[in-house]
Amino acid sequence: MKILKNILKIFGILGILFFFWAAFVYFSFDKTEFLKTFQSRYSKVLYDRNGELLSVFLNQEDQWHIQAREIPQRLKIAVINYEDRNFYSHKGVDFLALLRALKNNIFLNQRTGASTISMQTIKLWDKKNRTYLNKLNEMIQSFALENHFTKEEILRLYLSNAPYGRNLVGFESAILFYFDKNPKNLTWAQAALLAVLPNQPGLIHLEKNKNLLLKKRDLLLKKLYDKKIIEKDIFELSLKEPLPHFKTHKNIAPHLALKLLSEDKKQVVSSIDKKLQIKFENKALEFAQGLKQKGIQNLAIILADTQTYKILAYVGSQDFYDLENLGQINGARAKRSEGSTLKPFLFALSIDEGLISPKSILLDVPTFFSNFNPQNANKKYYGLISAEEALQKSLNVPFVSLLQNYGYEKFFYKLKYFLDFKDEDYQKYGLSLILGTKELSLEDLTQLYLGLANYGQIADLSFLRDEPLKGLKTMFSKGSAYLTLQSMKNVQRFGLQNYDKTKIVSWKTGTSYGRKDALALGATPRYTLGVWVGNFNAQANANLYGVSIAGDLFFELLSLLDRLDLEFQMPQDLFNIKLDLMSKYRYDERLGGAYTYTLYPKEAKILRTSPFLKRIYEFQGKEVDSKDENFKDAKIQIKLDLPLNALDFLHQENLNFKSEKNIKILYPKQNLNILLARDFDKQKALVVKIANLKNEKVFWYLNQKLIYEGEATSRILDLKPKIYSLFIISESGESDEVRFEVKQ
C-alpha cells in the first residue's frame, strides 16, 4: 500500500510538473513571432491588377516559397480529405486518430501518422526533428494555434509552407512551376496531386517514384468519388490526366518588381495589366532586334491609364535577361536628357501667363541670346511662324525666346515643384533648359504628360492597384492644357504614312544633344505612353532620332491598344477673344485694324498685345510723321515692326520688310562676357555678326581703330583677353555700338 502511495505521489508530482510545463509551452506561443518566422521565409512576389502572378524571386534559402492568398476550393477539399478529415471539428489534436495510429504502430507494426493540419503547421514553423517530446510539444502548441487563428487561417498557413518537392514550398509555388496556371483554374487531378505531395516530399515527387505518386493521387480521387464529391465522368477524366513536368518561369515586369518589393513588402499587388505587359515586353524584344543592327542597344517603356494615373505596363529595358547589353538596368528610372519633350509644358504655361495664344506669331530666325545661339534640328529657319506650328515642328529658337520671356528660373522651379528633384542650380541650365539640358527620367516625363492629359492636374505615378491618388497639384489651367493637346495632335508623323489615322493621339518627340537619347511621349483620353530609346552607356548614335526611332516604337505600341478614337473634351473655361489679324495677339483697340477670334482660357492672364505691331501714318506709300506737310492727308496703317535680326534674315530670304533702321550688331551683345577657346597662337577667335539690310558699305572700328570696311556681315576677330568697344557706321550714317569683354 505504501509503495502504491509513493507511486501515486510520483505520478502526482509528474502530473503537476507536466501541467506547468504544458502551460508554459502553451502560453509561450507568440502569435506575432510565429507569423514573423513564416514571413521571413517567403519569396518576394509581384502580382498584376487582377491578382495574376508577374514576378517571383528565390528566398534566402534558395527556395521558391510563395505565401498563399486564397485557397482554391478543390485543393481545400482534397487536402482535408487526405490529411485531416476532422479538421473543422477538432481543437488542434484528433485524439481518436492518435489512438488509432498508436494501435497500428504497436499491434499491426504499421507506421501511420496522426498529425492534424494544425500540428503539421506547427512542425513546419518549428522545423524540429521527429521525437516523442517534440510531438508532445506540437500537440500543446496546436491548441495555442487554434486559439489564436481561425481554421481558414491555419489551413492557409499550412498550404503556404508545405513542401512540394525540389525547392518548391507552398502550393502556389507548385502550381506555378508544375502547372503554370491561375490557382482558380485547378483541376481535380491537380488538386489531388498537390494534396498528396507534401506527405512524403523526400520520397515521392515528380522526379522519383512517379508510379507511387500517381497511385496515391488516384486513391485520393477514388475517395472523393466514393464520397460523391466528384462526378463519375470527372473522376474518369482525372485518372487519365498525366503527371506534370517542372516548368521554368520567366518573370514578367522584373524591373518594376525590383522597384516595389522589399523585405517589408514581400507581396505587392501592382496596377500592371498582365496581358498588356506581356504584349509590350514582346514588342520591346522584337523592336530591339532591329535597333541592334543600327548600333542601338536599349529602350524603356511606360504605359499609364490616363484617368486613374495607374501604370499598366512598365518595361525597364529591351530584355531583363540581356546581360550583355545591360538589360537589368532600369531605363525607366535613369536620368537622361529629355530633348524637346518639355516644350508642351512651356507652351501651356506661356498661354496661362498671357504671353501667347496658339495662333500667336513667334520669330524663328538666327538669334543670339547673350552667348547662346540655338539652332533648329534641321538647320532651317521659318521666319514668322505660329506658336502651335513651332510646337508641332519642335523649333528651338521660338521656344528659347519664349522661355526667356517666361523666365527660365520660374520654369525651373515649376518643374522642381511638381517633380520634386533635389537640384537647385537653375543658372547651370539657363535658356538651354527647354532644349533638354536638365536630365529627367522617363518616369518623370510620363508623370508630366499624364498631368497634361488630365487638363493640368499632375499627380504621383501610381504603381499599386489599391493605392489612393497622391500628390495632386495643378500645373496650368484646363483651357491651356486642352489647347496644347489640340496643337500636339498635328505633330508630323515622318515615315508613318501607313499609321491608322483613326487612332488619335497628342504626342511629342525629343532628341538629346549629341544623339544619345530619343524619346516619344503622348496621351489619349484613355492611355498615356512614354518611350525612351538609346544606350545605357550613353554612347551617341547618328541614328537616334525621337521622331523616327522612338516615334516608330511609340506607334507600334499604340497599335496594340484599343479605344484610341476618343477625343479630349473641350473644358468649359475657354471663351473667344479678339486677335489682331497680322500677328495673332490680343486685339489692341488703340491700334485698330482687322481682327479674328480664337479660344483662350478664362483662368489665364490677359493675353498681351502684339510686340510686333505698330501704327504708322502713310502718304502715297511713304511713312510720314506730324512734321511732314502731307501728314493731314496721311492714312493710318498697321504694320509689322520686327527686330533687326528678323529683318536681316527675311532680307536674306528675299522677303523684304521696310525698317526704320538697317544697321545693327547682332553678336556680341552689349556688356557680354565671352570665354573663347585659344588657338595655337594663344589668340581667341570671335565671330562677329551684323545686320546690313541695304547692303551698304559699313566701317568697323574696334577700340576706335578701323579694322574693316565693306559689305560683309560677319568677321572673325583674333582677340586677347581685355575689354573691347565695337563701333560700326554705314555710308548713310546709321551706326551701332557694343562693349564686351574677352576673358581668360
XYZ file of C-alpha atoms in Angstrom:
744
model
C 0.000 0.000 0.000
C 2.880 2.315 0.863
C 4.549 1.587 -2.486
C 1.297 2.343 -4.268
C 1.004 5.635 -2.428
C 4.572 6.529 -3.378
C 3.886 5.669 -6.995
C 0.750 7.780 -6.950
C 2.672 10.574 -5.305
C 5.356 10.405 -8.002
C 2.708 10.427 -10.705
C 1.030 13.352 -8.987
C 4.261 15.291 -8.926
C 4.924 14.372 -12.553
C 1.374 15.407 -13.406
C 1.859 18.788 -11.739
C 5.204 19.228 -13.481
C 3.628 18.226 -16.782
C 0.785 20.674 -16.175
C 3.170 23.549 -15.523
C 5.379 22.524 -18.455
C 2.352 22.276 -20.761
C 1.064 25.628 -19.512
C 4.474 27.159 -20.173
C 4.578 25.739 -23.721
C 1.000 26.841 -24.362
C 1.322 30.384 -23.047
C 4.783 30.947 -24.518
C 3.252 30.703 -28.014
C 3.646 34.184 -29.552
C 1.360 34.869 -32.497
C 3.445 37.799 -33.729
C 6.727 35.879 -33.657
C 5.007 32.874 -35.210
C 3.866 34.919 -38.218
C 7.185 36.794 -38.410
C 9.055 33.476 -38.733
C 6.934 32.406 -41.679
C 7.078 35.899 -43.190
C 10.879 35.846 -43.182
C 10.859 32.718 -45.374
C 8.501 33.854 -48.111
C 9.704 34.818 -51.560
C 9.126 38.298 -52.916
C 6.190 38.233 -55.322
C 4.654 40.842 -57.620
C 1.052 40.431 -58.816
C -0.858 42.277 -61.503
C -4.087 44.238 -61.012
C -6.164 41.042 -61.334
C -4.076 39.025 -58.899
C -2.134 37.246 -61.660
C 1.467 36.453 -60.715
C 4.074 38.526 -62.568
C 7.427 38.011 -60.838
C 8.754 35.822 -58.048
C 12.264 35.634 -56.590
C 14.158 32.948 -54.668
C 14.180 33.451 -50.910
C 17.312 33.445 -48.745
C 17.260 29.632 -48.657
C 17.164 29.445 -52.479
C 13.562 28.272 -52.426
C 10.517 29.312 -54.374
C 8.277 29.956 -51.385
C 5.068 31.816 -52.211
C 2.643 32.852 -49.497
C -0.909 31.775 -50.332
C -3.599 34.405 -50.678
C -6.728 32.391 -51.432
C -7.045 28.614 -51.381
C -8.866 27.061 -54.358
C -11.944 25.202 -53.185
C -10.907 21.943 -54.877
C -7.497 21.974 -53.194
C -9.100 22.694 -49.834
C -11.443 19.696 -50.174
C -8.657 17.386 -51.390
C -6.247 18.326 -48.592
C -8.804 17.950 -45.787
C -9.948 14.575 -47.091
C -6.377 13.353 -47.381
C -4.672 14.901 -44.369
C -7.250 15.670 -41.701
C -10.896 14.814 -42.295
C -11.874 16.082 -38.818
C -10.045 19.380 -39.297
C -13.119 21.543 -38.744
C -14.257 19.676 -35.609
C -11.118 19.098 -33.502
C -9.323 21.770 -31.440
C -5.822 21.074 -32.720
C -5.399 17.381 -31.873
C -7.523 14.488 -33.176
C -7.373 12.104 -30.206
C -9.276 9.312 -31.982
C -6.785 9.426 -34.858
C -3.979 9.491 -32.303
C -5.269 6.320 -30.569
C -5.792 4.640 -33.940
C -2.227 5.456 -35.015
C -0.865 4.219 -31.647
C -2.724 0.909 -32.046
C -1.461 0.432 -35.602
C 2.111 1.206 -34.613
C 2.110 -1.194 -31.654
C -0.104 -4.095 -32.704
C -0.002 -4.028 -36.502
C 3.560 -2.744 -36.893
C 2.244 -0.053 -39.315
C 3.783 3.401 -39.063
C 0.822 5.688 -39.526
C 0.686 9.342 -38.555
C -1.976 11.155 -36.597
C -0.782 14.694 -37.100
C -3.543 17.142 -37.766
C -3.113 20.053 -40.168
C -2.656 22.255 -37.096
C 0.132 20.028 -35.775
C 1.823 19.914 -39.173
C 1.671 23.720 -39.328
C 3.500 23.883 -36.000
C 6.082 21.395 -37.282
C 6.638 23.460 -40.472
C 7.152 26.533 -38.289
C 9.421 24.953 -35.656
C 11.342 22.619 -38.035
C 12.412 20.278 -35.186
C 13.322 16.614 -35.565
C 10.655 13.961 -35.071
C 10.833 12.827 -31.420
C 8.121 11.960 -28.923
C 8.936 15.066 -26.885
C 8.720 17.289 -29.960
C 5.469 15.539 -30.896
C 4.091 16.405 -27.491
C 5.242 19.977 -27.968
C 3.434 20.130 -31.314
C 0.213 18.917 -29.720
C 0.271 21.574 -26.991
C 1.241 24.344 -29.402
C -1.526 23.202 -31.749
C -4.071 24.067 -29.077
C -2.465 27.513 -28.817
C -2.503 27.830 -32.593
C -6.207 27.038 -32.718
C -6.821 29.633 -30.031
C -5.075 32.406 -31.993
C -6.169 31.641 -35.569
C -9.307 30.622 -37.435
C -9.465 27.308 -39.259
C -9.163 29.062 -42.634
C -6.081 30.945 -41.470
C -4.456 27.728 -40.218
C -5.186 25.952 -43.483
C -3.701 28.848 -45.456
C -0.583 28.830 -43.250
C -0.157 25.095 -43.763
C -0.566 25.226 -47.533
C 1.704 28.282 -47.762
C 4.557 26.421 -46.070
C 4.137 22.785 -47.073
C 6.986 21.285 -49.184
C 6.182 20.210 -52.751
C 9.450 18.683 -53.942
C 12.620 20.219 -55.392
C 12.950 23.703 -53.890
C 9.229 24.475 -54.025
C 7.417 25.487 -50.844
C 3.762 26.455 -50.734
C 1.030 25.299 -53.092
C 1.186 28.486 -55.221
C 4.846 27.739 -55.980
C 3.873 24.224 -57.013
C 1.042 25.477 -59.228
C 3.359 27.997 -60.886
C 6.221 25.604 -61.641
C 4.195 22.443 -62.273
C 1.083 23.777 -64.000
C 1.790 27.452 -64.828
C -1.821 28.476 -64.390
C -4.104 30.545 -62.209
C -4.846 28.647 -58.951
C -8.555 29.276 -59.508
C -8.419 27.011 -62.586
C -7.016 23.963 -60.771
C -8.428 20.595 -61.955
C -9.446 17.839 -59.520
C -6.446 15.727 -60.597
C -4.090 18.645 -59.940
C -5.728 19.376 -56.581
C -5.372 15.721 -55.542
C -1.723 15.693 -56.598
C -0.990 18.794 -54.527
C -2.778 17.221 -51.553
C -0.568 14.099 -51.505
C 2.774 15.678 -52.456
C 3.638 17.191 -49.020
C 3.002 13.837 -47.296
C 6.443 12.444 -48.156
C 8.190 15.061 -50.345
C 11.610 13.479 -49.874
C 10.392 10.096 -51.118
C 7.619 10.921 -53.543
C 7.978 13.706 -56.093
C 7.794 14.259 -59.811
C 11.365 13.068 -60.473
C 11.261 9.948 -58.259
C 8.723 7.179 -57.546
C 6.265 8.594 -60.036
C 4.180 5.423 -60.027
C 3.747 5.590 -56.250
C 2.849 9.268 -56.509
C 0.310 8.526 -59.229
C -1.148 5.693 -57.136
C -1.595 7.979 -54.114
C -3.226 10.667 -56.249
C -5.643 8.199 -57.810
C -6.560 6.697 -54.413
C -7.474 10.170 -53.205
C -9.530 10.769 -56.346
C -11.309 7.462 -55.669
C -12.070 8.578 -52.105
C -13.512 11.849 -53.424
C -15.582 9.909 -55.926
C -16.821 7.444 -53.296
C -17.895 10.396 -51.137
C -19.751 11.759 -54.174
C -17.689 14.918 -54.115
C -16.811 14.498 -57.805
C -18.928 13.014 -60.587
C -18.084 9.764 -62.355
C -17.086 11.362 -65.663
C -14.854 13.882 -63.868
C -13.302 11.041 -61.875
C -12.537 9.014 -65.008
C -11.089 12.003 -66.821
C -8.985 12.892 -63.777
C -7.459 9.410 -63.688
C -6.256 9.890 -67.268
C -4.607 13.223 -66.553
C -0.806 12.757 -66.677
C 1.610 13.989 -64.044
C 3.114 17.391 -64.861
C 6.735 18.290 -65.513
C 8.699 21.039 -63.817
C 8.426 24.246 -65.865
C 10.788 27.198 -65.712
C 9.225 30.587 -65.064
C 10.317 33.831 -66.716
C 9.496 36.853 -64.607
C 7.193 39.494 -66.049
C 7.813 43.193 -65.238
C 11.016 42.310 -63.324
C 12.280 45.912 -63.228
C 9.096 47.052 -61.528
C 9.237 44.078 -59.163
C 12.715 45.096 -58.017
C 11.480 48.671 -57.611
C 8.438 47.788 -55.479
C 9.412 44.678 -53.497
C 11.394 44.688 -50.263
C 11.788 42.652 -47.094
C 8.957 44.691 -45.589
C 6.783 44.370 -48.712
C 7.186 40.829 -49.966
C 3.804 40.645 -51.651
C 2.694 43.557 -53.792
C -0.425 43.789 -55.940
C 0.562 46.210 -58.665
C -1.530 48.204 -61.114
C 0.038 46.344 -64.062
C -2.206 44.673 -66.619
C -0.500 41.323 -67.256
C -1.816 40.939 -70.806
C -0.637 44.415 -71.816
C 2.681 43.911 -70.029
C 3.378 40.720 -71.969
C 2.462 42.406 -75.261
C 4.737 45.347 -74.527
C 7.644 43.147 -73.422
C 7.336 41.073 -76.599
C 7.207 44.214 -78.736
C 10.250 45.623 -76.942
C 12.212 42.440 -77.600
C 11.158 42.393 -81.245
C 11.896 46.092 -81.807
C 15.286 45.785 -80.089
C 16.456 43.306 -82.733
C 16.143 45.998 -85.392
C 17.789 48.579 -83.141
C 20.860 46.411 -82.635
C 21.518 46.480 -86.393
C 21.780 50.278 -86.039
C 24.089 50.102 -83.037
C 21.358 50.980 -80.509
C 21.074 48.561 -77.595
C 18.484 49.751 -75.106
C 14.958 51.085 -74.638
C 12.359 51.660 -71.936
C 8.549 51.986 -71.969
C 5.854 53.175 -69.564
C 2.108 52.930 -70.223
C -0.376 54.563 -67.851
C -4.132 54.742 -67.526
C -4.841 58.415 -68.188
C -7.912 58.635 -65.993
C -6.526 56.849 -62.902
C -2.785 57.693 -63.175
C -2.173 53.929 -62.720
C 0.757 52.280 -64.525
C -0.477 49.499 -66.818
C 2.842 48.392 -68.377
C 6.415 49.035 -67.279
C 9.349 47.868 -69.403
C 12.709 48.882 -67.941
C 14.854 47.585 -70.812
C 14.736 45.660 -74.061
C 15.134 42.403 -72.096
C 15.897 41.983 -68.391
C 17.884 38.844 -69.211
C 20.061 40.532 -71.857
C 23.092 40.762 -69.561
C 25.479 41.542 -72.428
C 23.639 44.803 -73.134
C 22.982 45.782 -69.507
C 19.355 44.633 -69.625
C 18.977 44.641 -65.842
C 19.416 48.431 -65.684
C 16.062 50.143 -65.244
C 15.946 52.652 -68.102
C 12.577 53.992 -66.955
C 14.203 55.427 -63.808
C 17.526 56.514 -65.332
C 18.029 60.277 -65.612
C 18.692 61.234 -69.230
C 18.347 64.291 -71.436
C 14.692 64.899 -72.258
C 15.361 66.694 -75.554
C 12.390 68.805 -76.619
C 9.753 66.959 -74.601
C 9.283 69.864 -72.152
C 8.158 72.276 -74.882
C 4.428 71.470 -74.494
C 4.618 72.497 -70.822
C 6.281 75.818 -71.568
C 3.634 76.274 -74.293
C 0.765 75.750 -71.826
C 2.377 77.830 -69.074
C 3.017 80.667 -71.549
C -0.652 80.672 -72.510
C -1.623 80.980 -68.846
C 0.958 83.731 -68.422
C -0.664 85.729 -71.230
C 2.431 85.549 -73.445
C 0.866 83.727 -76.409
C -2.205 82.139 -77.865
C -1.655 79.026 -80.005
C -2.109 81.233 -83.102
C 0.344 83.938 -81.998
C 3.319 84.656 -84.256
C 6.791 83.810 -82.954
C 10.129 84.562 -84.576
C 12.185 81.704 -85.928
C 15.307 83.448 -87.174
C 19.022 83.225 -86.261
C 19.183 84.769 -82.799
C 21.836 85.283 -80.144
C 20.652 85.106 -76.544
C 23.687 86.598 -74.879
C 26.328 83.959 -75.696
C 23.767 81.272 -76.641
C 22.959 80.712 -80.319
C 20.356 77.892 -80.601
C 19.613 76.241 -83.914
C 16.770 74.060 -85.122
C 17.471 70.370 -85.567
C 17.048 70.600 -89.354
C 19.302 73.698 -89.518
C 16.432 75.619 -91.167
C 14.573 78.724 -90.040
C 10.966 79.549 -90.825
C 10.951 83.286 -90.191
C 7.483 84.077 -88.821
C 5.589 81.070 -87.506
C 2.593 80.454 -85.231
C 3.251 79.156 -81.716
C 1.328 75.939 -82.339
C 3.262 75.240 -85.538
C 6.530 75.949 -83.722
C 5.449 73.293 -81.188
C 4.467 70.844 -83.902
C 7.796 71.311 -85.693
C 9.666 71.406 -82.349
C 11.570 74.556 -83.298
C 14.261 75.608 -80.857
C 14.666 79.355 -81.420
C 10.990 80.263 -80.779
C 10.929 78.218 -77.567
C 14.202 79.588 -76.260
C 12.761 83.066 -76.873
C 9.522 82.030 -75.170
C 11.473 80.701 -72.161
C 13.328 83.991 -71.959
C 10.001 85.824 -71.796
C 8.501 83.369 -69.303
C 11.643 83.215 -67.166
C 13.922 80.190 -67.039
C 14.231 80.431 -63.256
C 10.442 80.329 -62.889
C 10.166 77.398 -65.328
C 12.902 75.507 -63.469
C 11.200 75.882 -60.098
C 7.853 74.999 -61.647
C 9.334 71.664 -62.727
C 11.013 71.214 -59.343
C 7.731 71.789 -57.511
C 5.949 69.080 -59.479
C 8.777 66.542 -59.892
C 10.435 67.137 -56.512
C 14.026 66.759 -57.730
C 16.903 67.875 -55.478
C 18.705 70.123 -57.970
C 18.628 73.843 -57.100
C 21.079 75.271 -59.639
C 18.782 76.772 -62.286
C 21.583 79.002 -63.556
C 23.501 75.935 -64.685
C 20.880 75.361 -67.378
C 19.776 78.863 -68.299
C 17.817 79.134 -71.532
C 19.089 75.727 -72.703
C 16.731 74.202 -70.107
C 13.990 73.957 -72.740
C 16.302 72.008 -75.066
C 16.924 69.130 -72.663
C 19.938 70.031 -70.547
C 18.120 69.177 -67.274
C 18.169 65.396 -67.071
C 14.895 63.706 -66.150
C 13.727 60.104 -66.143
C 11.044 58.528 -68.299
C 9.022 58.219 -65.074
C 9.308 61.992 -64.579
C 8.226 62.754 -68.129
C 5.347 60.271 -68.025
C 4.136 61.964 -64.837
C 4.174 65.332 -66.627
C 2.356 64.031 -69.709
C -0.244 62.322 -67.520
C -0.838 65.707 -65.919
C -1.199 67.336 -69.318
C -3.703 64.655 -70.348
C -5.631 65.358 -67.141
C -6.012 69.040 -68.034
C -3.109 70.275 -65.917
C -3.717 68.076 -62.834
C -0.374 66.421 -62.087
C -0.135 63.591 -59.523
C 2.376 60.963 -58.453
C 2.590 57.914 -60.693
C 0.663 55.070 -59.087
C 2.143 51.558 -59.331
C -0.192 49.818 -56.839
C -3.723 48.628 -57.548
C -5.283 49.796 -54.301
C -3.195 52.917 -53.740
C -5.118 56.207 -53.495
C -4.092 59.122 -55.692
C -1.247 61.122 -54.144
C 0.399 64.474 -54.716
C -2.338 66.025 -56.865
C -1.337 69.563 -57.935
C -2.433 71.974 -60.639
C 0.278 72.981 -63.094
C -1.788 75.049 -65.517
C -5.386 75.743 -66.456
C -7.669 73.216 -68.099
C -8.024 75.525 -71.071
C -4.305 75.853 -71.756
C -3.881 72.075 -71.344
C -6.653 71.465 -73.886
C -5.205 73.968 -76.386
C -1.797 72.324 -76.003
C -3.219 68.822 -76.533
C -5.062 70.010 -79.630
C -1.852 71.504 -81.050
C 0.044 68.265 -80.352
C -2.488 66.214 -82.321
C -0.935 67.571 -85.507
C 2.703 66.724 -84.783
C 4.073 65.325 -88.040
C 4.483 61.552 -88.234
C 7.507 61.183 -90.512
C 7.783 57.736 -92.047
C 4.437 56.766 -90.524
C 2.178 57.337 -93.507
C 0.534 53.934 -93.067
C -0.387 54.622 -89.451
C -4.103 54.214 -88.728
C -5.475 57.764 -88.829
C -8.457 56.778 -86.669
C -6.062 56.457 -83.728
C -5.975 59.973 -82.258
C -3.030 60.909 -80.061
C -1.451 64.129 -78.823
C 2.263 63.440 -78.838
C 5.743 64.931 -78.848
C 9.236 63.662 -79.561
C 12.630 64.640 -78.241
C 16.222 64.077 -79.324
C 19.082 64.916 -76.993
C 22.095 66.959 -77.990
C 24.726 64.619 -79.414
C 22.130 61.969 -80.325
C 22.329 59.988 -77.094
C 18.628 59.840 -76.266
C 15.465 59.612 -78.334
C 12.045 59.998 -76.756
C 8.399 59.941 -77.731
C 5.587 60.699 -75.317
C 1.901 61.164 -75.899
C -1.558 60.924 -74.476
C -5.111 59.954 -75.318
C -8.155 60.164 -73.037
C -7.550 56.514 -72.146
C -3.781 55.979 -72.239
C -0.566 57.923 -71.704
C 2.539 56.376 -73.246
C 6.243 57.181 -72.857
C 9.143 55.664 -74.814
C 12.909 56.116 -74.482
C 15.484 54.646 -76.883
C 19.266 54.887 -76.562
C 22.284 53.248 -74.963
C 22.654 52.805 -71.220
C 26.373 53.513 -71.597
C 25.482 56.966 -73.024
C 27.100 56.171 -76.368
C 25.952 58.563 -79.113
C 24.459 57.215 -82.318
C 23.708 59.097 -85.543
C 20.532 57.016 -85.992
C 18.976 58.236 -82.759
C 16.034 60.494 -83.572
C 12.941 60.979 -81.467
C 10.578 61.106 -84.420
C 11.991 58.239 -86.494
C 13.264 55.808 -83.850
C 11.345 56.435 -80.627
C 8.363 57.522 -82.753
C 8.345 54.211 -84.632
C 8.275 52.240 -81.370
C 5.675 54.615 -79.940
C 3.204 53.956 -82.759
C 3.905 50.229 -82.879
C 2.946 50.102 -79.205
C -0.160 52.192 -79.853
C -1.241 49.616 -82.423
C -1.523 47.108 -79.550
C -4.091 49.283 -77.755
C -7.793 49.784 -78.330
C -10.176 52.740 -77.958
C -7.793 55.305 -79.402
C -10.519 57.033 -81.400
C -11.545 59.196 -78.440
C -11.067 62.973 -78.459
C -10.166 65.144 -75.482
C -13.292 67.040 -74.479
C -13.144 70.832 -74.553
C -13.374 72.242 -70.998
C -15.811 74.988 -70.060
C -13.165 77.569 -69.141
C -12.491 78.566 -72.766
C -14.018 81.611 -74.409
C -13.490 83.590 -77.622
C -11.185 86.592 -77.638
C -10.209 89.026 -80.398
C -6.786 88.699 -82.009
C -5.160 91.134 -84.395
C -5.174 89.610 -87.846
C -1.465 90.121 -88.586
C 0.343 88.690 -85.554
C -2.481 86.953 -83.630
C -2.017 88.635 -80.240
C -4.762 90.371 -78.258
C -6.517 92.935 -80.394
C -5.419 96.448 -79.464
C -8.373 98.801 -79.796
C -5.995 101.767 -79.890
C -4.222 100.408 -82.956
C -7.397 99.271 -84.674
C -7.171 97.213 -87.867
C -8.561 93.848 -88.837
C -9.121 91.113 -86.279
C -10.105 87.467 -85.857
C -11.223 85.250 -82.957
C -9.668 82.347 -81.064
C -10.343 80.268 -77.940
C -8.493 81.321 -74.803
C -8.622 80.155 -71.147
C -10.701 82.231 -68.731
C -8.232 81.390 -65.946
C -5.211 82.677 -67.887
C -3.776 86.136 -67.559
C -4.940 88.653 -70.161
C -3.144 87.971 -73.422
C -0.606 90.651 -74.185
C -0.934 92.883 -77.230
C 1.405 92.271 -80.117
C 5.106 93.011 -79.622
C 5.441 93.142 -83.422
C 2.829 95.722 -84.452
C 2.855 99.474 -84.575
C 0.614 102.163 -86.055
C 2.097 104.459 -88.715
C 0.853 107.271 -90.922
C 1.388 106.733 -94.628
C 1.031 109.132 -97.561
C 1.365 107.750 -101.095
C 3.279 104.704 -99.852
C 5.669 106.717 -97.708
C 5.688 106.803 -93.911
C 5.276 110.349 -92.591
C 5.100 112.000 -89.160
C 3.414 115.118 -87.823
C 6.215 117.319 -89.136
C 5.507 116.314 -92.712
C 3.374 118.731 -94.768
C 1.301 115.765 -96.024
C 0.562 114.433 -92.569
C -3.027 115.732 -92.586
C -3.748 113.666 -95.693
C -1.902 110.553 -94.475
C -3.776 107.321 -93.732
C -3.339 105.219 -90.616
C -1.710 101.852 -91.320
C -0.870 98.899 -89.059
C 2.465 97.289 -89.915
C 4.780 94.616 -88.588
C 7.643 96.108 -86.646
C 10.223 93.321 -86.415
C 13.628 93.367 -84.695
C 16.600 93.837 -86.952
C 17.863 90.280 -86.712
C 14.487 89.110 -88.047
C 14.554 91.708 -90.821
C 18.091 90.663 -91.707
C 17.009 87.044 -92.059
C 13.922 87.951 -94.099
C 16.073 90.224 -96.274
C 18.461 87.369 -96.990
C 15.475 85.179 -97.816
C 14.268 87.870 -100.264
C 11.276 88.671 -98.076
C 11.715 92.427 -97.686
C 10.172 94.399 -94.857
C 10.629 98.122 -94.511
C 12.528 99.199 -91.416
C 13.460 102.485 -89.824
C 16.884 101.045 -89.001
C 19.104 98.999 -91.306
C 22.364 98.558 -89.372
C 22.764 96.563 -86.131
C 25.414 94.461 -84.358
C 23.778 91.067 -83.848
C 26.665 89.453 -81.943
C 28.237 90.053 -79.497
C 25.551 91.558 -77.304
C 26.018 94.615 -75.109
C 28.159 94.014 -71.973
C 28.687 90.351 -72.814
C 31.467 88.388 -71.088
C 32.980 85.917 -73.536
C 35.090 82.839 -72.880
C 36.738 81.677 -76.119
C 38.984 78.731 -76.842
C 42.592 79.693 -77.560
C 44.114 78.909 -80.936
C 47.699 77.753 -81.449
C 48.971 81.349 -81.149
C 47.152 81.801 -77.839
C 44.717 84.150 -79.549
C 40.954 83.995 -79.081
C 38.868 83.909 -82.271
C 35.484 85.644 -82.136
C 32.889 85.603 -84.942
C 31.149 88.997 -85.087
C 27.816 89.272 -86.934
C 25.928 92.383 -88.068
C 22.710 93.169 -89.942
C 23.115 95.261 -93.123
C 19.706 95.408 -94.755
C 20.637 97.789 -97.599
C 23.943 96.065 -98.399
C 25.779 99.346 -97.792
C 29.498 99.739 -97.180
C 29.989 99.570 -93.429
C 33.027 100.809 -91.499
C 34.079 98.687 -88.479
C 36.008 100.273 -85.584
C 37.460 98.159 -82.770
C 38.592 100.261 -79.830
C 38.416 103.311 -82.154
C 40.676 101.656 -84.757
C 39.320 100.953 -88.259
C 39.591 97.208 -88.834
C 37.348 96.721 -91.886
C 35.234 98.464 -94.491
C 32.882 96.689 -96.856
C 29.528 94.917 -97.220
C 30.355 91.718 -95.305
C 28.016 90.881 -92.413
C 30.455 88.760 -90.384
C 34.116 88.941 -89.412
C 36.468 86.701 -87.450
C 38.481 88.687 -84.910
C 41.538 87.316 -83.102
C 41.375 88.847 -79.649
C 43.365 88.789 -76.457
C 41.648 88.918 -73.070
C 40.554 92.504 -72.428
C 37.589 94.897 -72.747
C 36.596 95.927 -76.278
C 34.363 98.529 -77.907
C 32.991 97.733 -81.385
C 31.502 100.585 -83.401
C 30.028 100.303 -86.903
C 28.732 103.025 -89.210
C 27.233 102.800 -92.718
C 27.681 105.110 -95.682
C 24.249 106.583 -94.993
C 25.283 107.429 -91.444
C 23.457 104.708 -89.457
C 25.538 103.305 -86.614
C 25.567 100.862 -83.694
C 27.986 100.157 -80.848
C 28.547 97.435 -78.201
C 31.017 96.876 -75.370
C 32.129 93.345 -74.426
C 34.941 91.591 -72.594
C 37.019 88.588 -73.600
C 38.145 86.651 -70.537
C 40.756 84.035 -69.774
